Coordinates of N, CA and C in Angstrom, one line a residue:
M295 N -1.4 -16.9 36.7 CA -0.7 -18.1 36.3 C 0.3 -17.8 35.2
K296 N -0.1 -17.0 34.2 CA 0.8 -16.6 33.1 C 2.0 -15.9 33.6
N297 N 1.8 -14.9 34.5 CA 2.9 -14.1 35.0 C 3.8 -14.9 35.8
D298 N 3.3 -15.9 36.6 CA 4.2 -16.8 37.4 C 5.0 -17.6 36.5
K299 N 4.4 -18.1 35.4 CA 5.2 -18.9 34.5 C 6.3 -18.2 33.8
M300 N 6.0 -16.9 33.5 CA 7.1 -16.1 32.9 C 8.2 -15.8 33.9
K301 N 7.8 -15.6 35.2 CA 8.8 -15.3 36.2 C 9.8 -16.4 36.4
N302 N 9.2 -17.6 36.3 CA 10.1 -18.8 36.4 C 11.0 -19.1 35.3
Q303 N 10.9 -18.4 34.2 CA 11.7 -18.5 33.0 C 13.1 -18.0 33.2
Y304 N 13.2 -17.1 34.2 CA 14.5 -16.3 34.4 C 15.0 -16.5 35.8
R305 N 16.3 -16.6 35.9 CA 16.9 -16.5 37.3 C 17.3 -15.1 37.6
V306 N 17.1 -14.7 38.8 CA 17.3 -13.3 39.2 C 18.2 -13.3 40.5
N307 N 19.1 -12.3 40.5 CA 20.0 -12.0 41.7 C 20.7 -13.3 42.2
E308 N 20.4 -13.7 43.5 CA 21.1 -14.8 44.1 C 20.7 -16.1 43.5
Q309 N 19.7 -16.2 42.6 CA 19.4 -17.5 42.0 C 20.4 -17.8 40.9
I310 N 21.2 -16.8 40.5 CA 22.2 -17.0 39.4 C 23.5 -17.5 40.1
R311 N 23.7 -18.8 40.0 CA 24.9 -19.4 40.7 C 26.0 -19.9 39.7
V312 N 26.7 -18.9 39.2 CA 27.8 -19.2 38.4 C 29.0 -18.3 38.9
R313 N 30.2 -18.5 38.4 CA 31.3 -17.8 38.8 C 31.4 -16.4 38.2
E314 N 31.1 -16.3 36.9 CA 31.1 -15.0 36.2 C 30.0 -14.9 35.2
V315 N 29.7 -13.7 34.8 CA 28.6 -13.5 33.8 C 29.0 -12.4 32.9
R316 N 28.3 -12.3 31.8 CA 28.5 -11.2 30.8 C 27.4 -10.3 31.0
V317 N 27.6 -9.1 31.4 CA 26.6 -8.1 31.7 C 26.5 -7.2 30.4
V318 N 25.3 -7.1 29.8 CA 25.1 -6.3 28.7 C 24.3 -5.1 29.1
S319 N 24.6 -4.0 28.4 CA 23.9 -2.7 28.7 C 23.9 -1.9 27.4
D320 N 23.4 -0.7 27.4 CA 23.3 0.1 26.2 C 24.7 0.5 25.8
N321 N 25.7 0.5 26.7 CA 27.1 0.9 26.5 C 28.0 -0.3 26.0
G322 N 27.4 -1.5 25.9 CA 28.2 -2.6 25.5 C 28.0 -3.8 26.4
A323 N 29.1 -4.6 26.5 CA 29.1 -5.8 27.3 C 30.4 -6.0 28.1
E324 N 30.3 -6.6 29.2 CA 31.5 -6.8 30.0 C 31.4 -8.1 30.8
V325 N 32.5 -8.9 30.8 CA 32.5 -10.1 31.6 C 33.1 -9.8 33.0
M326 N 32.4 -10.2 34.0 CA 32.8 -9.9 35.4 C 32.3 -11.0 36.3
P327 N 32.9 -11.0 37.5 CA 32.5 -12.0 38.5 C 31.1 -11.8 38.9
I328 N 30.4 -12.8 39.3 CA 29.0 -12.7 39.7 C 28.8 -11.8 40.8
R329 N 29.7 -11.8 41.8 CA 29.6 -10.9 42.9 C 29.6 -9.4 42.6
K330 N 30.5 -9.1 41.6 CA 30.6 -7.7 41.2 C 29.3 -7.3 40.5
A331 N 28.7 -8.2 39.6 CA 27.5 -7.9 38.9 C 26.4 -7.7 39.9
L332 N 26.3 -8.5 40.9 CA 25.3 -8.3 42.0 C 25.4 -7.0 42.7
D333 N 26.7 -6.6 43.0 CA 26.9 -5.4 43.7 C 26.5 -4.2 42.9
L334 N 26.8 -4.2 41.5 CA 26.4 -3.1 40.7 C 24.8 -3.0 40.6
A335 N 24.2 -4.1 40.6 CA 22.7 -4.1 40.5 C 22.1 -3.5 41.8
Q336 N 22.8 -3.9 42.9 CA 22.3 -3.4 44.2 C 22.5 -1.9 44.4
Q337 N 23.7 -1.4 43.8 CA 24.0 0.0 43.9 C 23.0 0.8 43.1
E338 N 22.5 0.2 42.0 CA 21.5 1.0 41.2 C 20.1 0.7 41.6
G339 N 19.9 -0.1 42.7 CA 18.6 -0.3 43.2 C 17.7 -1.2 42.3
V340 N 18.3 -2.0 41.4 CA 17.5 -2.8 40.5 C 18.0 -4.3 40.7
D341 N 17.8 -5.1 39.6 CA 18.1 -6.5 39.7 C 19.1 -7.0 38.7
L342 N 19.7 -8.1 38.9 CA 20.5 -8.8 37.9 C 19.7 -9.9 37.4
V343 N 19.4 -9.8 36.1 CA 18.5 -10.8 35.4 C 19.3 -11.6 34.4
E344 N 19.2 -12.9 34.5 CA 19.9 -13.8 33.5 C 19.0 -14.0 32.3
I345 N 19.4 -13.5 31.2 CA 18.6 -13.5 30.0 C 19.0 -14.6 29.0
S346 N 20.2 -15.1 29.1 CA 20.7 -16.2 28.2 C 21.6 -17.1 29.0
P347 N 20.9 -18.1 29.7 CA 21.6 -19.0 30.6 C 22.6 -20.0 29.9
N348 N 22.4 -20.3 28.6 CA 23.2 -21.3 27.9 C 24.4 -20.7 27.3
A349 N 24.6 -19.4 27.3 CA 25.8 -18.7 26.8 C 26.9 -19.0 27.7
Q350 N 28.1 -18.8 27.2 CA 29.4 -19.0 28.0 C 30.2 -17.7 28.0
P351 N 30.2 -17.0 29.1 CA 29.4 -17.2 30.3 C 28.0 -16.7 30.1
P352 N 27.1 -17.0 31.0 CA 25.7 -16.6 30.9 C 25.6 -15.1 30.8
V353 N 24.6 -14.7 30.0 CA 24.4 -13.2 29.7 C 23.3 -12.7 30.7
C354 N 23.6 -11.5 31.3 CA 22.7 -10.9 32.2 C 22.5 -9.4 31.9
R355 N 21.4 -8.9 32.4 CA 21.1 -7.5 32.4 C 20.9 -6.9 33.7
I356 N 21.3 -5.7 34.0 CA 21.0 -5.0 35.2 C 19.8 -4.1 34.9
I357 N 18.7 -4.6 35.5 CA 17.4 -3.9 35.1 C 16.4 -4.2 36.2
D358 N 15.4 -3.4 36.3 CA 14.3 -3.6 37.2 C 13.5 -4.9 36.7
Y359 N 13.4 -5.9 37.5 CA 12.8 -7.2 37.1 C 11.4 -7.0 36.6
S360 N 10.6 -6.2 37.3 CA 9.2 -6.0 37.0 C 9.1 -5.3 35.6
K361 N 10.0 -4.3 35.4 CA 10.0 -3.6 34.1 C 10.4 -4.6 33.0
F362 N 11.4 -5.5 33.3 CA 11.9 -6.4 32.3 C 10.7 -7.4 31.9
L363 N 10.0 -7.9 32.9 CA 8.8 -8.8 32.6 C 7.8 -8.1 31.8
Y364 N 7.5 -6.8 32.1 CA 6.5 -6.0 31.3 C 7.0 -5.9 29.9
Q365 N 8.3 -5.6 29.6 CA 8.8 -5.5 28.3 C 8.7 -6.8 27.5
Q366 N 9.0 -7.9 28.2 CA 8.9 -9.2 27.5 C 7.4 -9.5 27.2
K367 N 6.5 -9.2 28.1 CA 5.1 -9.5 27.8 C 4.6 -8.6 26.7
K368 N 5.0 -7.4 26.6 CA 4.6 -6.5 25.6 C 5.1 -6.9 24.2
R369 N 6.4 -7.4 24.2 CA 7.0 -7.8 23.0 C 6.3 -9.1 22.4
Q370 N 6.0 -10.0 23.3 CA 5.2 -11.2 22.9 C 3.9 -10.9 22.3
K371 N 3.2 -9.9 23.0 CA 1.9 -9.5 22.5 C 2.0 -8.9 21.1
E372 N 3.0 -8.1 20.9 CA 3.2 -7.4 19.5 C 3.5 -8.5 18.5
M373 N 4.3 -9.5 18.8 CA 4.6 -10.5 17.9 C 3.4 -11.4 17.5
K374 N 2.6 -11.6 18.5 CA 1.3 -12.4 18.3 C 0.4 -11.6 17.4
Q375 N 0.3 -10.3 17.6 CA -0.6 -9.5 16.7 C -0.1 -9.5 15.3
K376 N 1.2 -9.6 15.1 CA 1.7 -9.5 13.7 C 1.6 -10.8 13.0
Q377 N 1.4 -11.9 13.7 CA 1.2 -13.2 13.1 C -0.2 -13.2 12.3
V378 N -0.1 -13.6 11.1 CA -1.4 -13.7 10.3 C -1.9 -15.1 10.4
K379 N -3.2 -15.1 10.8 CA -3.9 -16.4 10.9 C -4.3 -16.9 9.5
Q380 N -3.6 -17.9 9.1 CA -3.8 -18.4 7.7 C -4.8 -19.5 7.7
E381 N -5.8 -19.4 6.9 CA -6.9 -20.4 6.7 C -6.8 -20.9 5.3
V382 N -7.5 -22.1 5.1 CA -7.6 -22.6 3.7 C -9.1 -22.4 3.3
K383 N -9.2 -21.6 2.3 CA -10.6 -21.3 1.7 C -10.8 -22.1 0.5
E384 N -12.0 -22.7 0.4 CA -12.4 -23.5 -0.7 C -13.2 -22.8 -1.8
I385 N -12.9 -23.1 -3.0 CA -13.6 -22.6 -4.2 C -14.0 -23.9 -5.0
R386 N -15.4 -24.0 -5.2 CA -15.9 -25.2 -5.9 C -16.4 -24.8 -7.3
F387 N -16.0 -25.6 -8.2 CA -16.4 -25.5 -9.6 C -17.1 -26.7 -10.1
G388 N -17.9 -26.6 -11.1 CA -18.4 -27.7 -11.9 C -17.6 -27.8 -13.1
P389 N -17.6 -29.0 -13.8 CA -16.8 -29.1 -15.0 C -17.2 -28.2 -16.1
Q390 N -18.4 -27.7 -16.1 CA -18.9 -26.8 -17.1 C -19.4 -25.5 -16.5
T391 N -18.6 -24.9 -15.7 CA -18.9 -23.6 -15.1 C -19.0 -22.5 -16.1
D392 N -20.0 -21.7 -16.0 CA -20.2 -20.6 -17.0 C -19.3 -19.4 -16.6
E393 N -19.1 -18.4 -17.5 CA -18.2 -17.3 -17.4 C -18.5 -16.4 -16.2
H394 N -19.8 -16.2 -16.0 CA -20.2 -15.3 -14.9 C -19.9 -15.9 -13.6
D395 N -20.2 -17.2 -13.4 CA -19.9 -17.9 -12.2 C -18.4 -17.9 -11.9
Y396 N -17.6 -18.2 -13.0 CA -16.2 -18.2 -12.9 C -15.6 -16.9 -12.4
Q397 N -16.0 -15.8 -13.0 CA -15.5 -14.5 -12.6 C -15.9 -14.2 -11.1
F398 N -17.1 -14.6 -10.7 CA -17.5 -14.4 -9.4 C -16.6 -15.1 -8.4
K399 N -16.3 -16.3 -8.7 CA -15.4 -17.1 -7.8 C -14.0 -16.7 -7.9
L400 N -13.6 -16.2 -9.0 CA -12.2 -15.6 -9.2 C -12.0 -14.4 -8.2
K401 N -13.1 -13.6 -8.2 CA -13.0 -12.4 -7.3 C -12.9 -12.8 -5.9
H402 N -13.6 -13.8 -5.4 CA -13.5 -14.3 -4.1 C -12.1 -14.8 -3.8
A403 N -11.6 -15.6 -4.7 CA -10.3 -16.2 -4.5 C -9.2 -15.1 -4.4
I404 N -9.3 -14.0 -5.1 CA -8.4 -12.9 -5.0 C -8.5 -12.3 -3.6
E405 N -9.7 -12.1 -3.1 CA -9.9 -11.6 -1.8 C -9.2 -12.5 -0.7
F406 N -9.4 -13.8 -0.9 CA -8.9 -14.7 0.1 C -7.3 -14.6 0.1
L407 N -6.7 -14.6 -1.1 CA -5.3 -14.5 -1.1 C -4.7 -13.2 -0.6
E408 N -5.4 -12.1 -0.9 CA -5.0 -10.8 -0.4 C -5.1 -10.7 1.1
E409 N -6.0 -11.5 1.7 CA -6.1 -11.6 3.2 C -5.1 -12.5 3.8
G410 N -4.2 -13.2 3.0 CA -3.2 -14.0 3.5 C -3.6 -15.5 3.7
N411 N -4.8 -15.8 3.1 CA -5.3 -17.2 3.2 C -4.8 -18.1 2.0
K412 N -4.8 -19.4 2.2 CA -4.6 -20.3 1.1 C -5.9 -20.6 0.4
V413 N -5.8 -21.0 -0.8 CA -7.0 -21.3 -1.6 C -6.9 -22.8 -2.1
R414 N -8.0 -23.5 -1.9 CA -8.1 -24.9 -2.4 C -9.3 -24.9 -3.4
A415 N -9.0 -24.8 -4.7 CA -10.0 -24.8 -5.7 C -10.2 -26.3 -6.2
Y416 N -11.4 -26.7 -6.5 CA -11.6 -28.0 -7.0 C -12.8 -28.1 -7.9
V417 N -12.7 -29.0 -8.8 CA -13.8 -29.3 -9.7 C -14.4 -30.6 -9.3
F418 N -15.8 -30.6 -9.0 CA -16.5 -31.8 -8.6 C -17.2 -32.4 -9.8
F419 N -16.8 -33.7 -10.0 CA -17.4 -34.4 -11.2 C -18.5 -35.3 -10.6
R420 N -19.7 -35.0 -11.0 CA -20.9 -35.8 -10.6 C -21.3 -36.8 -11.6
G421 N -21.4 -38.0 -11.3 CA -21.8 -39.1 -12.2 C -20.9 -39.2 -13.4
R422 N -21.6 -39.1 -14.6 CA -20.9 -39.3 -15.9 C -20.0 -38.0 -16.2
S423 N -20.1 -37.0 -15.5 CA -19.4 -35.8 -15.8 C -17.9 -36.0 -15.6
I424 N -17.5 -37.2 -15.0 CA -16.1 -37.5 -14.9 C -15.4 -37.6 -16.3
L425 N -16.2 -37.8 -17.3 CA -15.7 -37.8 -18.7 C -15.1 -36.5 -19.1
F426 N -15.5 -35.4 -18.4 CA -15.0 -34.1 -18.7 C -13.8 -33.7 -17.8
K427 N -13.0 -34.7 -17.3 CA -11.9 -34.3 -16.4 C -10.9 -33.4 -17.1
E428 N -10.7 -33.6 -18.4 CA -9.7 -32.7 -19.1 C -10.2 -31.3 -19.1
Q429 N -11.5 -31.1 -19.3 CA -12.1 -29.8 -19.2 C -12.0 -29.2 -17.8
G430 N -12.1 -30.0 -16.8 CA -11.9 -29.5 -15.5 C -10.5 -29.1 -15.2
E431 N -9.5 -29.8 -15.8 CA -8.1 -29.5 -15.6 C -7.8 -28.1 -16.3
V432 N -8.3 -27.9 -17.5 CA -8.1 -26.7 -18.2 C -8.7 -25.5 -17.4
L433 N -9.9 -25.7 -16.8 CA -10.5 -24.7 -16.0 C -9.6 -24.3 -14.8
L434 N -9.0 -25.3 -14.1 CA -8.2 -25.0 -12.9 C -6.9 -24.3 -13.3
L435 N -6.3 -24.7 -14.5 CA -5.1 -24.1 -14.9 C -5.3 -22.7 -15.3
R436 N -6.5 -22.4 -15.9 CA -6.8 -21.0 -16.2 C -7.0 -20.2 -14.9
F437 N -7.6 -20.8 -13.9 CA -7.8 -20.2 -12.6 C -6.5 -19.8 -12.0
A438 N -5.5 -20.7 -12.1 CA -4.2 -20.5 -11.5 C -3.5 -19.3 -12.3
N439 N -3.7 -19.3 -13.6 CA -3.0 -18.3 -14.4 C -3.6 -16.9 -14.1
D440 N -4.9 -16.8 -13.9 CA -5.6 -15.6 -13.6 C -5.2 -15.1 -12.1
L441 N -4.7 -16.0 -11.3 CA -4.4 -15.6 -9.9 C -2.9 -15.4 -9.7
E442 N -2.1 -15.5 -10.8 CA -0.7 -15.5 -10.6 C -0.1 -14.2 -10.0
E443 N -0.9 -13.1 -10.1 CA -0.4 -11.9 -9.5 C -0.6 -11.9 -8.0
Y444 N -1.5 -12.8 -7.5 CA -1.9 -12.8 -6.1 C -1.4 -14.0 -5.3
G445 N -1.2 -15.1 -6.0 CA -0.8 -16.3 -5.4 C 0.2 -17.2 -6.2
K446 N 0.7 -18.2 -5.6 CA 1.6 -19.2 -6.2 C 1.0 -20.6 -6.1
V447 N 1.2 -21.4 -7.1 CA 0.7 -22.7 -7.1 C 1.5 -23.6 -6.2
E448 N 0.8 -24.3 -5.2 CA 1.4 -25.3 -4.4 C 1.3 -26.7 -4.9
Q449 N 0.1 -26.9 -5.6 CA -0.1 -28.2 -6.2 C -0.9 -28.0 -7.5
L450 N -0.4 -28.5 -8.6 CA -1.1 -28.4 -9.8 C -2.3 -29.3 -9.8
P451 N -3.3 -29.1 -10.7 CA -4.5 -29.9 -10.7 C -4.3 -31.4 -10.6
K452 N -4.9 -32.0 -9.6 CA -4.7 -33.5 -9.4 C -6.1 -34.1 -9.0
L453 N -6.4 -35.2 -9.7 CA -7.6 -35.9 -9.5 C -7.6 -36.8 -8.3
E454 N -8.5 -36.6 -7.4 CA -8.6 -37.4 -6.2 C -10.1 -37.9 -6.1
G455 N -10.3 -39.1 -6.5 CA -11.7 -39.6 -6.5 C -12.5 -38.9 -7.5
K456 N -13.6 -38.2 -7.1 CA -14.5 -37.4 -8.0 C -14.2 -35.9 -7.9
K457 N -13.0 -35.6 -7.3 CA -12.6 -34.1 -7.2 C -11.2 -33.9 -7.8
M458 N -11.1 -32.8 -8.5 CA -9.7 -32.5 -9.0 C -9.3 -31.2 -8.3
F459 N -8.2 -31.2 -7.5 CA -7.8 -30.1 -6.6 C -6.7 -29.3 -7.2
L460 N -6.7 -28.0 -6.9 CA -5.6 -27.1 -7.1 C -5.4 -26.3 -5.9
Y461 N -4.1 -26.3 -5.4 CA -3.8 -25.6 -4.2 C -2.9 -24.3 -4.5
M462 N -3.3 -23.2 -3.9 CA -2.6 -22.0 -4.1 C -2.3 -21.3 -2.7
A463 N -1.2 -20.6 -2.6 CA -0.8 -19.9 -1.4 C -0.6 -18.5 -1.8
P464 N -0.8 -17.5 -0.8 CA -0.6 -16.1 -1.2 C 0.8 -15.8 -1.4
K465 N 1.0 -14.8 -2.3 CA 2.4 -14.3 -2.6 C 2.8 -13.4 -1.5
K466 N 4.1 -13.3 -1.2 CA 4.6 -12.3 -0.3 C 4.5 -10.9 -1.0
A467 N 4.5 -9.9 -0.1 CA 4.5 -8.5 -0.7 C 5.7 -8.3 -1.5
G468 N 5.6 -7.5 -2.6 CA 6.7 -7.2 -3.5 C 6.2 -7.0 -4.9
I469 N 7.2 -7.0 -5.8 CA 6.8 -6.8 -7.2 C 6.3 -8.1 -7.7
Q470 N 5.1 -8.1 -8.3 CA 4.5 -9.3 -8.7 C 4.1 -9.2 -10.2
K471 N 4.2 -10.3 -10.9 CA 3.9 -10.4 -12.3 C 2.4 -10.3 -12.5
K472 N 2.0 -9.5 -13.4 CA 0.5 -9.2 -13.7 C 0.0 -10.4 -14.5
S473 N -1.3 -10.8 -14.1 CA -1.9 -11.8 -14.9 C -2.4 -11.3 -16.2
Q474 N -2.7 -12.2 -17.1 CA -3.2 -11.8 -18.4 C -4.5 -11.0 -18.3
Q475 N -5.3 -11.5 -17.4 CA -6.6 -10.7 -17.2 C -6.3 -9.3 -16.8
K476 N -5.4 -9.1 -15.8 CA -5.1 -7.8 -15.4 C -4.5 -6.9 -16.5
R477 N -3.6 -7.5 -17.3 CA -3.0 -6.8 -18.4 C -4.1 -6.3 -19.4
D478 N -5.0 -7.3 -19.7 CA -6.1 -7.0 -20.7 C -7.0 -5.8 -20.1
N479 N -7.3 -5.9 -18.8 CA -8.2 -4.8 -18.2 C -7.5 -3.5 -18.3
E480 N -6.2 -3.5 -18.0 CA -5.4 -2.2 -18.0 C -5.3 -1.7 -19.4
R481 N -5.2 -2.6 -20.4 CA -5.1 -2.2 -21.8 C -6.4 -1.5 -22.3
R482 N -7.5 -2.1 -21.9 CA -8.8 -1.6 -22.2 C -9.0 -0.2 -21.6
E483 N -8.6 -0.1 -20.3 CA -8.8 1.2 -19.7 C -7.9 2.3 -20.3
A484 N -6.7 1.9 -20.7 CA -5.9 2.9 -21.4 C -6.4 3.3 -22.7
E485 N -7.0 2.3 -23.5 CA -7.6 2.6 -24.8 C -8.8 3.5 -24.6
A486 N -9.6 3.3 -23.6 CA -10.8 4.1 -23.3 C -10.4 5.5 -22.9
K487 N -9.3 5.7 -22.1 CA -8.9 7.0 -21.8 C -8.3 7.8 -23.0
E488 N -7.6 7.1 -23.9 CA -7.1 7.7 -25.1 C -8.2 8.1 -26.0
A489 N -9.3 7.3 -26.1 CA -10.4 7.7 -27.0 C -11.1 8.9 -26.4
A490 N -11.3 8.9 -25.1 CA -11.9 10.1 -24.5 C -11.1 11.4 -24.7
K491 N -9.8 11.2 -24.6 CA -8.9 12.4 -24.8 C -9.0 12.9 -26.2
V492 N -9.1 12.0 -27.2 CA -9.2 12.4 -28.6 C -10.5 13.1 -28.9
M493 N -11.6 12.6 -28.3 CA -12.9 13.2 -28.4 C -12.9 14.6 -27.8
Q494 N -12.3 14.8 -26.7 CA -12.2 16.1 -26.0 C -11.4 17.1 -26.9
E495 N -10.3 16.6 -27.5 CA -9.5 17.5 -28.3 C -10.3 17.9 -29.6
A496 N -11.0 16.9 -30.1 CA -11.8 17.2 -31.3 C -12.9 18.2 -31.0
Q497 N -13.6 18.0 -29.9 CA -14.6 18.9 -29.5 C -14.1 20.4 -29.2
A498 N -12.9 20.4 -28.6 CA -12.3 21.7 -28.4 C -11.9 22.4 -29.7
S499 N -11.5 21.6 -30.6 CA -11.1 22.1 -32.0 C -12.3 22.6 -32.7
N500 N -13.5 21.9 -32.6 CA -14.7 22.3 -33.3 C -15.2 23.6 -32.6
N501 N -15.1 23.7 -31.3 CA -15.6 24.9 -30.6 C -14.7 26.1 -31.1
G502 N -13.4 25.9 -31.3 CA -12.6 27.0 -31.8 C -12.9 27.4 -33.2
L503 N -13.2 26.5 -34.1 CA -13.6 26.8 -35.4 C -14.9 27.6 -35.4
F504 N -15.8 27.1 -34.6 CA -17.1 27.8 -34.5 C -17.0 29.2 -34.0
A505 N -16.1 29.4 -33.1 CA -15.8 30.8 -32.5 C -15.2 31.7 -33.6
N506 N -14.3 31.1 -34.4 CA -13.6 31.9 -35.4 C -14.6 32.2 -36.5
A507 N -15.5 31.3 -36.9 CA -16.5 31.5 -37.9 C -17.4 32.6 -37.5
K508 N -17.9 32.6 -36.2 CA -18.8 33.6 -35.7 C -18.1 34.9 -35.6
G509 N -16.8 34.9 -35.3 CA -16.1 36.2 -35.3 C -16.0 36.8 -36.7
G510 N -15.8 35.9 -37.7 CA -15.7 36.4 -39.0 C -17.0 37.0 -39.5
E511 N -18.1 36.4 -39.1 CA -19.4 36.9 -39.5 C -19.6 38.3 -38.9
N512 N -19.3 38.5 -37.7 CA -19.4 39.8 -37.0 C -18.6 40.8 -37.7
A513 N -17.4 40.4 -38.1 CA -16.5 41.4 -38.8 C -17.1 41.8 -40.1
L514 N -17.6 40.8 -40.9 CA -18.2 41.1 -42.2 C -19.4 42.1 -42.1
K515 N -20.2 41.8 -41.0 CA -21.4 42.7 -40.8 C -20.9 44.1 -40.6
K516 N -19.9 44.3 -39.8 CA -19.4 45.7 -39.5 C -18.9 46.4 -40.8
L517 N -18.2 45.6 -41.6 CA -17.7 46.2 -42.9 C -18.9 46.6 -43.8
Q518 N -20.0 45.8 -43.8 CA -21.1 46.1 -44.6 C -21.9 47.3 -44.1
D519 N -21.9 47.5 -42.8 CA -22.5 48.6 -42.2 C -21.7 49.9 -42.5

């Protein structure tokens, strides 16, 4: 059924009922009478396929129709594979979420955004916890800031009933601004590497002094002997 539907999308050979067409090929394009185009296709043992019927004049290719359909089907399949299926992933917080739980959910949000999904984070206020709505807003704003390297805010924190929502979409590939958390982690790593380097140099220096001292003792013993 799918192949029949694709076949009906294009007019071929005698189905093309116009006075002239623009025939495109690897060598360029040429406007010619429909009869001449049909004769050229027949001489090459292939078909005249109308690929753009709304153009003036309509655009055609001289090509094997079965091969043409195969190429179209292959192109559609490749385009479908390249399309990223985007989902909306939810992250739920309480108004007094502890740091460990926050970092755990932040990690999941990063994974969702890197996979090309949107993130809907929300704080759920149960009962009298609605009194802490400002605290929930601060939490969501911090969440957005920590995710700025991976996503962009589509909707700032907004209270809807007992839930305050924040919507984020993944960033496109490219140069991205690092979040404060990322910068702090990189700074700590750099400081740790520098400290390790200093310790290695100090150890190497001590080993050198020890070797020199040992060499001096041996030389002194030889003189005494």
